[in-house]
Amino acid sequence: MTDLPVERLGPAETRAVAERIAGAFRVLDVTRWLVPDEAKREAVLADNFEILVDHAMRHGMVHGTADRAAIAVWFPQIGEPAPPPADYDARLAAACGEWTPRFQHLDELFETHHPHADHHHLAFLAVAPERQGQGLGSVLLRHHHALLDAGGVPAYLEASSERSRDLYARHGYRVAEPFRLPDDTPFYPMWRDALG
Protein backbone atom coordinates (compact mmCIF):
# COMPACT_ATOMS: atom_id res chain seq x y z
CA MET A 1 0.00 0.00 0.00
CA THR A 2 2.91 2.37 0.63
CA ASP A 3 3.73 2.63 -3.08
CA LEU A 4 0.17 3.45 -4.16
CA PRO A 5 0.33 6.26 -6.74
CA VAL A 6 -0.71 9.72 -5.56
CA GLU A 7 -1.75 12.34 -8.12
CA ARG A 8 -2.31 16.08 -7.92
CA LEU A 9 -5.85 16.83 -9.03
CA GLY A 10 -7.01 19.73 -11.15
CA PRO A 11 -10.09 21.95 -11.39
CA ALA A 12 -12.00 19.55 -13.63
CA GLU A 13 -12.29 17.20 -10.65
CA THR A 14 -13.59 19.79 -8.18
CA ARG A 15 -17.15 18.45 -7.97
CA ALA A 16 -16.07 14.81 -7.79
CA VAL A 17 -13.68 15.64 -4.94
CA ALA A 18 -16.43 17.52 -3.06
CA GLU A 19 -18.76 14.55 -3.48
CA ARG A 20 -16.09 12.13 -2.26
CA ILE A 21 -15.59 14.21 0.90
CA ALA A 22 -19.35 14.50 1.48
CA GLY A 23 -19.79 10.74 1.11
CA ALA A 24 -17.02 10.05 3.60
CA PHE A 25 -18.12 12.70 6.12
CA ARG A 26 -21.92 12.30 6.09
CA VAL A 27 -21.92 9.95 9.11
CA LEU A 28 -19.73 12.11 11.36
CA ASP A 29 -21.21 13.70 14.47
CA VAL A 30 -20.24 17.15 13.21
CA THR A 31 -22.09 16.76 9.91
CA ARG A 32 -25.14 15.41 11.72
CA TRP A 33 -25.14 18.67 13.66
CA LEU A 34 -24.48 20.80 10.57
CA VAL A 35 -27.31 19.20 8.54
CA PRO A 36 -29.72 17.31 10.80
CA ASP A 37 -31.88 16.21 7.83
CA GLU A 38 -30.27 12.92 6.81
CA ALA A 39 -32.03 12.91 3.43
CA LYS A 40 -30.47 16.26 2.48
CA ARG A 41 -27.15 16.03 4.35
CA GLU A 42 -24.86 14.61 1.67
CA ALA A 43 -26.06 16.98 -1.06
CA VAL A 44 -25.71 20.05 1.19
CA LEU A 45 -22.25 18.94 2.30
CA ALA A 46 -21.14 18.40 -1.30
CA ASP A 47 -22.33 21.88 -2.28
CA ASN A 48 -20.49 23.39 0.72
CA PHE A 49 -17.30 21.41 0.16
CA GLU A 50 -17.30 22.39 -3.52
CA ILE A 51 -16.69 26.02 -2.49
CA LEU A 52 -13.63 25.02 -0.46
CA VAL A 53 -12.27 22.49 -2.96
CA ASP A 54 -12.59 25.07 -5.73
CA HIS A 55 -10.61 27.47 -3.53
CA ALA A 56 -7.97 24.81 -2.90
CA MET A 57 -7.61 24.18 -6.62
CA ARG A 58 -6.60 27.86 -6.94
CA HIS A 59 -4.70 28.46 -3.69
CA GLY A 60 -3.85 25.04 -2.27
CA MET A 61 -3.12 21.46 -3.21
CA VAL A 62 -5.55 18.62 -3.82
CA HIS A 63 -4.15 15.11 -4.01
CA GLY A 64 -5.85 11.79 -4.57
CA THR A 65 -5.06 8.16 -4.96
CA ALA A 66 -5.09 7.06 -8.59
CA ASP A 67 -8.56 5.57 -8.19
CA ARG A 68 -9.79 8.68 -6.28
CA ALA A 69 -10.89 6.53 -3.34
CA ALA A 70 -8.95 8.88 -1.05
CA ILE A 71 -8.58 12.64 -1.24
CA ALA A 72 -6.49 15.19 0.68
CA VAL A 73 -7.04 18.95 0.49
CA TRP A 74 -4.22 21.17 1.78
CA PHE A 75 -3.89 24.93 2.12
CA PRO A 76 -0.35 26.34 2.50
CA GLN A 77 -0.46 29.14 5.05
CA ILE A 78 2.96 30.66 4.65
CA GLY A 79 3.43 34.42 4.97
CA GLU A 80 0.44 36.34 3.64
CA PRO A 81 -2.75 34.23 3.77
CA ALA A 82 -4.66 33.50 0.58
CA PRO A 83 -7.75 35.63 0.00
CA PRO A 84 -11.05 34.08 1.09
CA PRO A 85 -13.15 32.29 -1.53
CA ALA A 86 -14.82 34.74 -3.90
CA ASP A 87 -18.41 35.66 -2.93
CA TYR A 88 -18.11 33.28 0.01
CA ASP A 89 -21.12 34.47 2.03
CA ALA A 90 -23.50 34.30 -0.93
CA ARG A 91 -22.14 30.94 -2.07
CA LEU A 92 -22.37 29.54 1.45
CA ALA A 93 -25.99 30.63 1.78
CA ALA A 94 -26.84 29.12 -1.62
CA ALA A 95 -25.16 25.84 -0.70
CA CYS A 96 -26.37 25.46 2.87
CA GLY A 97 -29.82 27.08 2.89
CA GLU A 98 -31.54 26.95 6.27
CA TRP A 99 -28.41 25.47 7.88
CA THR A 100 -26.14 28.36 6.86
CA PRO A 101 -25.88 29.74 10.44
CA ARG A 102 -24.49 26.40 11.61
CA PHE A 103 -21.78 26.43 8.92
CA GLN A 104 -20.99 30.05 9.81
CA HIS A 105 -20.66 29.06 13.47
CA LEU A 106 -18.23 26.29 12.53
CA ASP A 107 -16.22 28.71 10.37
CA GLU A 108 -15.94 31.06 13.37
CA LEU A 109 -14.75 28.22 15.63
CA PHE A 110 -12.12 27.21 13.09
CA GLU A 111 -10.94 30.80 12.72
CA THR A 112 -10.73 31.32 16.48
CA HIS A 113 -8.58 28.24 17.04
CA HIS A 114 -6.38 28.42 13.95
CA PRO A 115 -2.65 28.93 14.65
CA HIS A 116 -0.83 31.94 13.22
CA ALA A 117 2.60 30.36 12.66
CA ASP A 118 3.48 29.31 9.10
CA HIS A 119 2.18 25.83 8.26
CA HIS A 120 0.18 23.75 5.80
CA HIS A 121 -3.45 23.22 6.84
CA LEU A 122 -5.04 19.86 6.10
CA ALA A 123 -8.63 20.93 5.49
CA PHE A 124 -9.93 17.51 4.41
CA LEU A 125 -8.71 13.93 4.36
CA ALA A 126 -11.50 11.72 3.05
CA VAL A 127 -11.65 8.05 2.11
CA ALA A 128 -14.60 6.31 0.44
CA PRO A 129 -16.55 4.49 3.18
CA GLU A 130 -16.00 1.06 1.64
CA ARG A 131 -12.23 1.66 1.49
CA GLN A 132 -11.68 3.03 4.99
CA GLY A 133 -9.25 1.17 7.23
CA GLN A 134 -7.05 0.07 4.29
CA GLY A 135 -4.27 2.62 4.78
CA LEU A 136 -5.26 5.00 1.97
CA GLY A 137 -5.37 8.05 4.24
CA SER A 138 -1.91 7.18 5.53
CA VAL A 139 -0.60 7.01 1.96
CA LEU A 140 -1.78 10.58 1.33
CA LEU A 141 -0.43 11.82 4.64
CA ARG A 142 3.02 10.32 4.03
CA HIS A 143 3.06 11.82 0.53
CA HIS A 144 2.47 15.38 1.75
CA HIS A 145 4.53 15.03 4.91
CA ALA A 146 7.54 14.16 2.76
CA LEU A 147 7.17 17.53 1.03
CA LEU A 148 6.69 19.35 4.33
CA ASP A 149 9.65 17.67 6.00
CA ALA A 150 11.92 18.48 3.06
CA GLY A 151 11.04 22.15 3.48
CA GLY A 152 10.91 22.23 7.27
CA VAL A 153 7.20 23.16 7.26
CA PRO A 154 4.81 22.11 10.04
CA ALA A 155 1.19 21.01 9.55
CA TYR A 156 -2.11 21.70 11.30
CA LEU A 157 -5.55 20.11 11.17
CA GLU A 158 -8.80 19.77 13.09
CA ALA A 159 -9.69 16.11 13.69
CA SER A 160 -13.43 15.57 13.79
CA SER A 161 -13.53 12.17 15.50
CA GLU A 162 -11.53 10.09 17.94
CA ARG A 163 -10.73 7.66 15.12
CA SER A 164 -9.21 10.37 12.93
CA ARG A 165 -7.47 11.93 15.93
CA ASP A 166 -5.77 8.61 16.61
CA LEU A 167 -4.77 8.22 12.95
CA TYR A 168 -3.13 11.64 12.92
CA ALA A 169 -1.39 10.95 16.23
CA ARG A 170 0.26 7.92 14.61
CA HIS A 171 1.62 10.32 11.96
CA GLY A 172 3.26 12.65 14.45
CA TYR A 173 0.48 15.11 15.27
CA ARG A 174 0.03 16.35 18.83
CA VAL A 175 -3.47 17.14 20.03
CA ALA A 176 -4.31 20.40 21.78
CA GLU A 177 -7.31 21.25 23.92
CA PRO A 178 -10.51 20.30 22.01
CA PHE A 179 -13.09 22.90 21.08
CA ARG A 180 -16.75 22.03 20.82
CA LEU A 181 -19.89 22.60 18.82
CA PRO A 182 -23.05 23.73 20.64
CA ASP A 183 -24.16 20.07 20.95
CA ASP A 184 -20.82 19.26 22.67
CA THR A 185 -19.32 17.48 19.62
CA PRO A 186 -15.54 17.94 19.94
CA PHE A 187 -12.94 18.96 17.40
CA TYR A 188 -9.32 18.11 18.13
CA PRO A 189 -6.82 20.75 16.89
CA MET A 190 -3.56 18.98 16.05
CA TRP A 191 -0.09 20.18 15.13
CA ARG A 192 2.81 18.32 13.50
CA ASP A 193 6.32 19.71 13.52
CA ALA A 194 8.40 18.99 10.43
CA LEU A 195 10.81 16.10 10.80
CA GLY A 196 14.30 16.60 9.66
PDB file of C-alpha atoms in Angstrom:
ATOM      1  CA  MET A   1       0.000   0.000   0.000  1.00  0.00           C
ATOM      2  CA  THR A   2       2.907   2.374   0.633  1.00  0.00           C
ATOM      3  CA  ASP A   3       3.735   2.632  -3.077  1.00  0.00           C
ATOM      4  CA  LEU A   4       0.173   3.449  -4.164  1.00  0.00           C
ATOM      5  CA  PRO A   5       0.333   6.260  -6.742  1.00  0.00           C
ATOM      6  CA  VAL A   6      -0.712   9.718  -5.564  1.00  0.00           C
ATOM      7  CA  GLU A   7      -1.750  12.337  -8.118  1.00  0.00           C
ATOM      8  CA  ARG A   8      -2.308  16.079  -7.919  1.00  0.00           C
ATOM      9  CA  LEU A   9      -5.851  16.826  -9.034  1.00  0.00           C
ATOM     10  CA  GLY A  10      -7.009  19.729 -11.151  1.00  0.00           C
ATOM     11  CA  PRO A  11     -10.088  21.954 -11.390  1.00  0.00           C
ATOM     12  CA  ALA A  12     -11.997  19.549 -13.634  1.00  0.00           C
ATOM     13  CA  GLU A  13     -12.295  17.200 -10.650  1.00  0.00           C
ATOM     14  CA  THR A  14     -13.594  19.793  -8.180  1.00  0.00           C
ATOM     15  CA  ARG A  15     -17.152  18.447  -7.972  1.00  0.00           C
ATOM     16  CA  ALA A  16     -16.066  14.808  -7.790  1.00  0.00           C
ATOM     17  CA  VAL A  17     -13.682  15.644  -4.940  1.00  0.00           C
ATOM     18  CA  ALA A  18     -16.431  17.518  -3.063  1.00  0.00           C
ATOM     19  CA  GLU A  19     -18.760  14.548  -3.480  1.00  0.00           C
ATOM     20  CA  ARG A  20     -16.085  12.128  -2.256  1.00  0.00           C
ATOM     21  CA  ILE A  21     -15.593  14.208   0.895  1.00  0.00           C
ATOM     22  CA  ALA A  22     -19.345  14.501   1.477  1.00  0.00           C
ATOM     23  CA  GLY A  23     -19.793  10.741   1.109  1.00  0.00           C
ATOM     24  CA  ALA A  24     -17.024  10.054   3.604  1.00  0.00           C
ATOM     25  CA  PHE A  25     -18.123  12.697   6.116  1.00  0.00           C
ATOM     26  CA  ARG A  26     -21.919  12.298   6.094  1.00  0.00           C
ATOM     27  CA  VAL A  27     -21.916   9.950   9.111  1.00  0.00           C
ATOM     28  CA  LEU A  28     -19.725  12.113  11.362  1.00  0.00           C
ATOM     29  CA  ASP A  29     -21.209  13.703  14.473  1.00  0.00           C
ATOM     30  CA  VAL A  30     -20.242  17.152  13.210  1.00  0.00           C
ATOM     31  CA  THR A  31     -22.088  16.758   9.910  1.00  0.00           C
ATOM     32  CA  ARG A  32     -25.140  15.411  11.721  1.00  0.00           C
ATOM     33  CA  TRP A  33     -25.142  18.671  13.657  1.00  0.00           C
ATOM     34  CA  LEU A  34     -24.475  20.800  10.569  1.00  0.00           C
ATOM     35  CA  VAL A  35     -27.308  19.203   8.543  1.00  0.00           C
ATOM     36  CA  PRO A  36     -29.721  17.306  10.800  1.00  0.00           C
ATOM     37  CA  ASP A  37     -31.884  16.211   7.828  1.00  0.00           C
ATOM     38  CA  GLU A  38     -30.270  12.919   6.809  1.00  0.00           C
ATOM     39  CA  ALA A  39     -32.028  12.908   3.433  1.00  0.00           C
ATOM     40  CA  LYS A  40     -30.466  16.261   2.483  1.00  0.00           C
ATOM     41  CA  ARG A  41     -27.150  16.027   4.352  1.00  0.00           C
ATOM     42  CA  GLU A  42     -24.859  14.613   1.673  1.00  0.00           C
ATOM     43  CA  ALA A  43     -26.058  16.981  -1.057  1.00  0.00           C
ATOM     44  CA  VAL A  44     -25.713  20.052   1.189  1.00  0.00           C
ATOM     45  CA  LEU A  45     -22.254  18.944   2.298  1.00  0.00           C
ATOM     46  CA  ALA A  46     -21.138  18.405  -1.300  1.00  0.00           C
ATOM     47  CA  ASP A  47     -22.325  21.884  -2.277  1.00  0.00           C
ATOM     48  CA  ASN A  48     -20.490  23.393   0.717  1.00  0.00           C
ATOM     49  CA  PHE A  49     -17.301  21.408   0.157  1.00  0.00           C
ATOM     50  CA  GLU A  50     -17.300  22.388  -3.518  1.00  0.00           C
ATOM     51  CA  ILE A  51     -16.686  26.018  -2.487  1.00  0.00           C
ATOM     52  CA  LEU A  52     -13.629  25.016  -0.465  1.00  0.00           C
ATOM     53  CA  VAL A  53     -12.275  22.488  -2.957  1.00  0.00           C
ATOM     54  CA  ASP A  54     -12.585  25.074  -5.729  1.00  0.00           C
ATOM     55  CA  HIS A  55     -10.614  27.474  -3.535  1.00  0.00           C
ATOM     56  CA  ALA A  56      -7.969  24.809  -2.898  1.00  0.00           C
ATOM     57  CA  MET A  57      -7.610  24.185  -6.622  1.00  0.00           C
ATOM     58  CA  ARG A  58      -6.598  27.860  -6.935  1.00  0.00           C
ATOM     59  CA  HIS A  59      -4.695  28.459  -3.695  1.00  0.00           C
ATOM     60  CA  GLY A  60      -3.845  25.036  -2.266  1.00  0.00           C
ATOM     61  CA  MET A  61      -3.116  21.456  -3.213  1.00  0.00           C
ATOM     62  CA  VAL A  62      -5.553  18.623  -3.820  1.00  0.00           C
ATOM     63  CA  HIS A  63      -4.153  15.107  -4.012  1.00  0.00           C
ATOM     64  CA  GLY A  64      -5.854  11.793  -4.568  1.00  0.00           C
ATOM     65  CA  THR A  65      -5.060   8.161  -4.963  1.00  0.00           C
ATOM     66  CA  ALA A  66      -5.086   7.060  -8.592  1.00  0.00           C
ATOM     67  CA  ASP A  67      -8.565   5.568  -8.188  1.00  0.00           C
ATOM     68  CA  ARG A  68      -9.790   8.679  -6.285  1.00  0.00           C
ATOM     69  CA  ALA A  69     -10.893   6.529  -3.342  1.00  0.00           C
ATOM     70  CA  ALA A  70      -8.954   8.878  -1.053  1.00  0.00           C
ATOM     71  CA  ILE A  71      -8.584  12.645  -1.238  1.00  0.00           C
ATOM     72  CA  ALA A  72      -6.487  15.185   0.685  1.00  0.00           C
ATOM     73  CA  VAL A  73      -7.044  18.950   0.493  1.00  0.00           C
ATOM     74  CA  TRP A  74      -4.225  21.169   1.783  1.00  0.00           C
ATOM     75  CA  PHE A  75      -3.888  24.931   2.115  1.00  0.00           C
ATOM     76  CA  PRO A  76      -0.352  26.340   2.499  1.00  0.00           C
ATOM     77  CA  GLN A  77      -0.461  29.145   5.052  1.00  0.00           C
ATOM     78  CA  ILE A  78       2.957  30.665   4.645  1.00  0.00           C
ATOM     79  CA  GLY A  79       3.430  34.424   4.972  1.00  0.00           C
ATOM     80  CA  GLU A  80       0.440  36.340   3.643  1.00  0.00           C
ATOM     81  CA  PRO A  81      -2.749  34.234   3.765  1.00  0.00           C
ATOM     82  CA  ALA A  82      -4.663  33.500   0.581  1.00  0.00           C
ATOM     83  CA  PRO A  83      -7.751  35.629  -0.001  1.00  0.00           C
ATOM     84  CA  PRO A  84     -11.048  34.085   1.094  1.00  0.00           C
ATOM     85  CA  PRO A  85     -13.154  32.288  -1.530  1.00  0.00           C
ATOM     86  CA  ALA A  86     -14.823  34.739  -3.900  1.00  0.00           C
ATOM     87  CA  ASP A  87     -18.415  35.659  -2.933  1.00  0.00           C
ATOM     88  CA  TYR A  88     -18.112  33.278   0.011  1.00  0.00           C
ATOM     89  CA  ASP A  89     -21.120  34.472   2.027  1.00  0.00           C
ATOM     90  CA  ALA A  90     -23.504  34.300  -0.925  1.00  0.00           C
ATOM     91  CA  ARG A  91     -22.142  30.939  -2.072  1.00  0.00           C
ATOM     92  CA  LEU A  92     -22.368  29.544   1.448  1.00  0.00           C
ATOM     93  CA  ALA A  93     -25.991  30.626   1.782  1.00  0.00           C
ATOM     94  CA  ALA A  94     -26.837  29.119  -1.619  1.00  0.00           C
ATOM     95  CA  ALA A  95     -25.157  25.844  -0.699  1.00  0.00           C
ATOM     96  CA  CYS A  96     -26.374  25.456   2.870  1.00  0.00           C
ATOM     97  CA  GLY A  97     -29.815  27.084   2.890  1.00  0.00           C
ATOM     98  CA  GLU A  98     -31.543  26.947   6.266  1.00  0.00           C
ATOM     99  CA  TRP A  99     -28.412  25.471   7.879  1.00  0.00           C
ATOM    100  CA  THR A 100     -26.138  28.364   6.856  1.00  0.00           C
ATOM    101  CA  PRO A 101     -25.881  29.736  10.438  1.00  0.00           C
ATOM    102  CA  ARG A 102     -24.486  26.395  11.606  1.00  0.00           C
ATOM    103  CA  PHE A 103     -21.784  26.431   8.923  1.00  0.00           C
ATOM    104  CA  GLN A 104     -20.990  30.053   9.814  1.00  0.00           C
ATOM    105  CA  HIS A 105     -20.661  29.064  13.474  1.00  0.00           C
ATOM    106  CA  LEU A 106     -18.234  26.290  12.532  1.00  0.00           C
ATOM    107  CA  ASP A 107     -16.221  28.713  10.372  1.00  0.00           C
ATOM    108  CA  GLU A 108     -15.937  31.058  13.369  1.00  0.00           C
ATOM    109  CA  LEU A 109     -14.754  28.220  15.630  1.00  0.00           C
ATOM    110  CA  PHE A 110     -12.121  27.211  13.087  1.00  0.00           C
ATOM    111  CA  GLU A 111     -10.941  30.796  12.721  1.00  0.00           C
ATOM    112  CA  THR A 112     -10.728  31.324  16.482  1.00  0.00           C
ATOM    113  CA  HIS A 113      -8.584  28.240  17.044  1.00  0.00           C
ATOM    114  CA  HIS A 114      -6.375  28.417  13.950  1.00  0.00           C
ATOM    115  CA  PRO A 115      -2.653  28.926  14.652  1.00  0.00           C
ATOM    116  CA  HIS A 116      -0.830  31.937  13.222  1.00  0.00           C
ATOM    117  CA  ALA A 117       2.603  30.359  12.658  1.00  0.00           C
ATOM    118  CA  ASP A 118       3.482  29.310   9.101  1.00  0.00           C
ATOM    119  CA  HIS A 119       2.183  25.830   8.256  1.00  0.00           C
ATOM    120  CA  HIS A 120       0.176  23.753   5.796  1.00  0.00           C
ATOM    121  CA  HIS A 121      -3.450  23.219   6.837  1.00  0.00           C
ATOM    122  CA  LEU A 122      -5.036  19.859   6.095  1.00  0.00           C
ATOM    123  CA  ALA A 123      -8.625  20.934   5.485  1.00  0.00           C
ATOM    124  CA  PHE A 124      -9.926  17.511   4.412  1.00  0.00           C
ATOM    125  CA  LEU A 125      -8.714  13.927   4.360  1.00  0.00           C
ATOM    126  CA  ALA A 126     -11.499  11.716   3.050  1.00  0.00           C
ATOM    127  CA  VAL A 127     -11.648   8.047   2.110  1.00  0.00           C
ATOM    128  CA  ALA A 128     -14.598   6.311   0.444  1.00  0.00           C
ATOM    129  CA  PRO A 129     -16.551   4.491   3.183  1.00  0.00           C
ATOM    130  CA  GLU A 130     -16.004   1.062   1.642  1.00  0.00           C
ATOM    131  CA  ARG A 131     -12.227   1.664   1.492  1.00  0.00           C
ATOM    132  CA  GLN A 132     -11.679   3.030   4.992  1.00  0.00           C
ATOM    133  CA  GLY A 133      -9.251   1.171   7.228  1.00  0.00           C
ATOM    134  CA  GLN A 134      -7.051   0.071   4.292  1.00  0.00           C
ATOM    135  CA  GLY A 135      -4.270   2.623   4.782  1.00  0.00           C
ATOM    136  CA  LEU A 136      -5.259   5.001   1.972  1.00  0.00           C
ATOM    137  CA  GLY A 137      -5.373   8.047   4.244  1.00  0.00           C
ATOM    138  CA  SER A 138      -1.906   7.180   5.528  1.00  0.00           C
ATOM    139  CA  VAL A 139      -0.596   7.014   1.960  1.00  0.00           C
ATOM    140  CA  LEU A 140      -1.785  10.576   1.326  1.00  0.00           C
ATOM    141  CA  LEU A 141      -0.428  11.825   4.645  1.00  0.00           C
ATOM    142  CA  ARG A 142       3.016  10.322   4.033  1.00  0.00           C
ATOM    143  CA  HIS A 143       3.057  11.824   0.528  1.00  0.00           C
ATOM    144  CA  HIS A 144       2.473  15.381   1.752  1.00  0.00           C
ATOM    145  CA  HIS A 145       4.529  15.031   4.914  1.00  0.00           C
ATOM    146  CA  ALA A 146       7.541  14.164   2.757  1.00  0.00           C
ATOM    147  CA  LEU A 147       7.168  17.532   1.025  1.00  0.00           C
ATOM    148  CA  LEU A 148       6.690  19.349   4.333  1.00  0.00           C
ATOM    149  CA  ASP A 149       9.653  17.667   5.995  1.00  0.00           C
ATOM    150  CA  ALA A 150      11.922  18.479   3.057  1.00  0.00           C
ATOM    151  CA  GLY A 151      11.037  22.154   3.478  1.00  0.00           C
ATOM    152  CA  GLY A 152      10.909  22.225   7.273  1.00  0.00           C
ATOM    153  CA  VAL A 153       7.199  23.157   7.257  1.00  0.00           C
ATOM    154  CA  PRO A 154       4.806  22.106  10.043  1.00  0.00           C
ATOM    155  CA  ALA A 155       1.195  21.011   9.555  1.00  0.00           C
ATOM    156  CA  TYR A 156      -2.108  21.701  11.300  1.00  0.00           C
ATOM    157  CA  LEU A 157      -5.554  20.114  11.165  1.00  0.00           C
ATOM    158  CA  GLU A 158      -8.797  19.772  13.088  1.00  0.00           C
ATOM    159  CA  ALA A 159      -9.688  16.109  13.686  1.00  0.00           C
ATOM    160  CA  SER A 160     -13.432  15.566  13.791  1.00  0.00           C
ATOM    161  CA  SER A 161     -13.530  12.171  15.504  1.00  0.00           C
ATOM    162  CA  GLU A 162     -11.533  10.087  17.936  1.00  0.00           C
ATOM    163  CA  ARG A 163     -10.730   7.658  15.121  1.00  0.00           C
ATOM    164  CA  SER A 164      -9.214  10.374  12.930  1.00  0.00           C
ATOM    165  CA  ARG A 165      -7.471  11.933  15.929  1.00  0.00           C
ATOM    166  CA  ASP A 166      -5.774   8.612  16.610  1.00  0.00           C
ATOM    167  CA  LEU A 167      -4.765   8.220  12.947  1.00  0.00           C
ATOM    168  CA  TYR A 168      -3.132  11.640  12.921  1.00  0.00           C
ATOM    169  CA  ALA A 169      -1.392  10.949  16.228  1.00  0.00           C
ATOM    170  CA  ARG A 170       0.260   7.923  14.609  1.00  0.00           C
ATOM    171  CA  HIS A 171       1.620  10.324  11.961  1.00  0.00           C
ATOM    172  CA  GLY A 172       3.263  12.648  14.453  1.00  0.00           C
ATOM    173  CA  TYR A 173       0.478  15.107  15.265  1.00  0.00           C
ATOM    174  CA  ARG A 174       0.033  16.349  18.831  1.00  0.00           C
ATOM    175  CA  VAL A 175      -3.470  17.142  20.032  1.00  0.00           C
ATOM    176  CA  ALA A 176      -4.305  20.403  21.776  1.00  0.00           C
ATOM    177  CA  GLU A 177      -7.314  21.254  23.920  1.00  0.00           C
ATOM    178  CA  PRO A 178     -10.507  20.301  22.012  1.00  0.00           C
ATOM    179  CA  PHE A 179     -13.085  22.896  21.084  1.00  0.00           C
ATOM    180  CA  ARG A 180     -16.753  22.026  20.818  1.00  0.00           C
ATOM    181  CA  LEU A 181     -19.887  22.598  18.817  1.00  0.00           C
ATOM    182  CA  PRO A 182     -23.054  23.726  20.642  1.00  0.00           C
ATOM    183  CA  ASP A 183     -24.164  20.072  20.953  1.00  0.00           C
ATOM    184  CA  ASP A 184     -20.820  19.264  22.668  1.00  0.00           C
ATOM    185  CA  THR A 185     -19.322  17.482  19.619  1.00  0.00           C
ATOM    186  CA  PRO A 186     -15.541  17.935  19.936  1.00  0.00           C
ATOM    187  CA  PHE A 187     -12.940  18.958  17.402  1.00  0.00           C
ATOM    188  CA  TYR A 188      -9.319  18.110  18.134  1.00  0.00           C
ATOM    189  CA  PRO A 189      -6.825  20.746  16.890  1.00  0.00           C
ATOM    190  CA  MET A 190      -3.563  18.980  16.049  1.00  0.00           C
ATOM    191  CA  TRP A 191      -0.094  20.179  15.129  1.00  0.00           C
ATOM    192  CA  ARG A 192       2.809  18.316  13.501  1.00  0.00           C
ATOM    193  CA  ASP A 193       6.320  19.711  13.520  1.00  0.00           C
ATOM    194  CA  ALA A 194       8.396  18.989  10.426  1.00  0.00           C
ATOM    195  CA  LEU A 195      10.809  16.105  10.802  1.00  0.00           C
ATOM    196  CA  GLY A 196      14.304  16.603   9.664  1.00  0.00           C
TER     197      GLY A 196
END
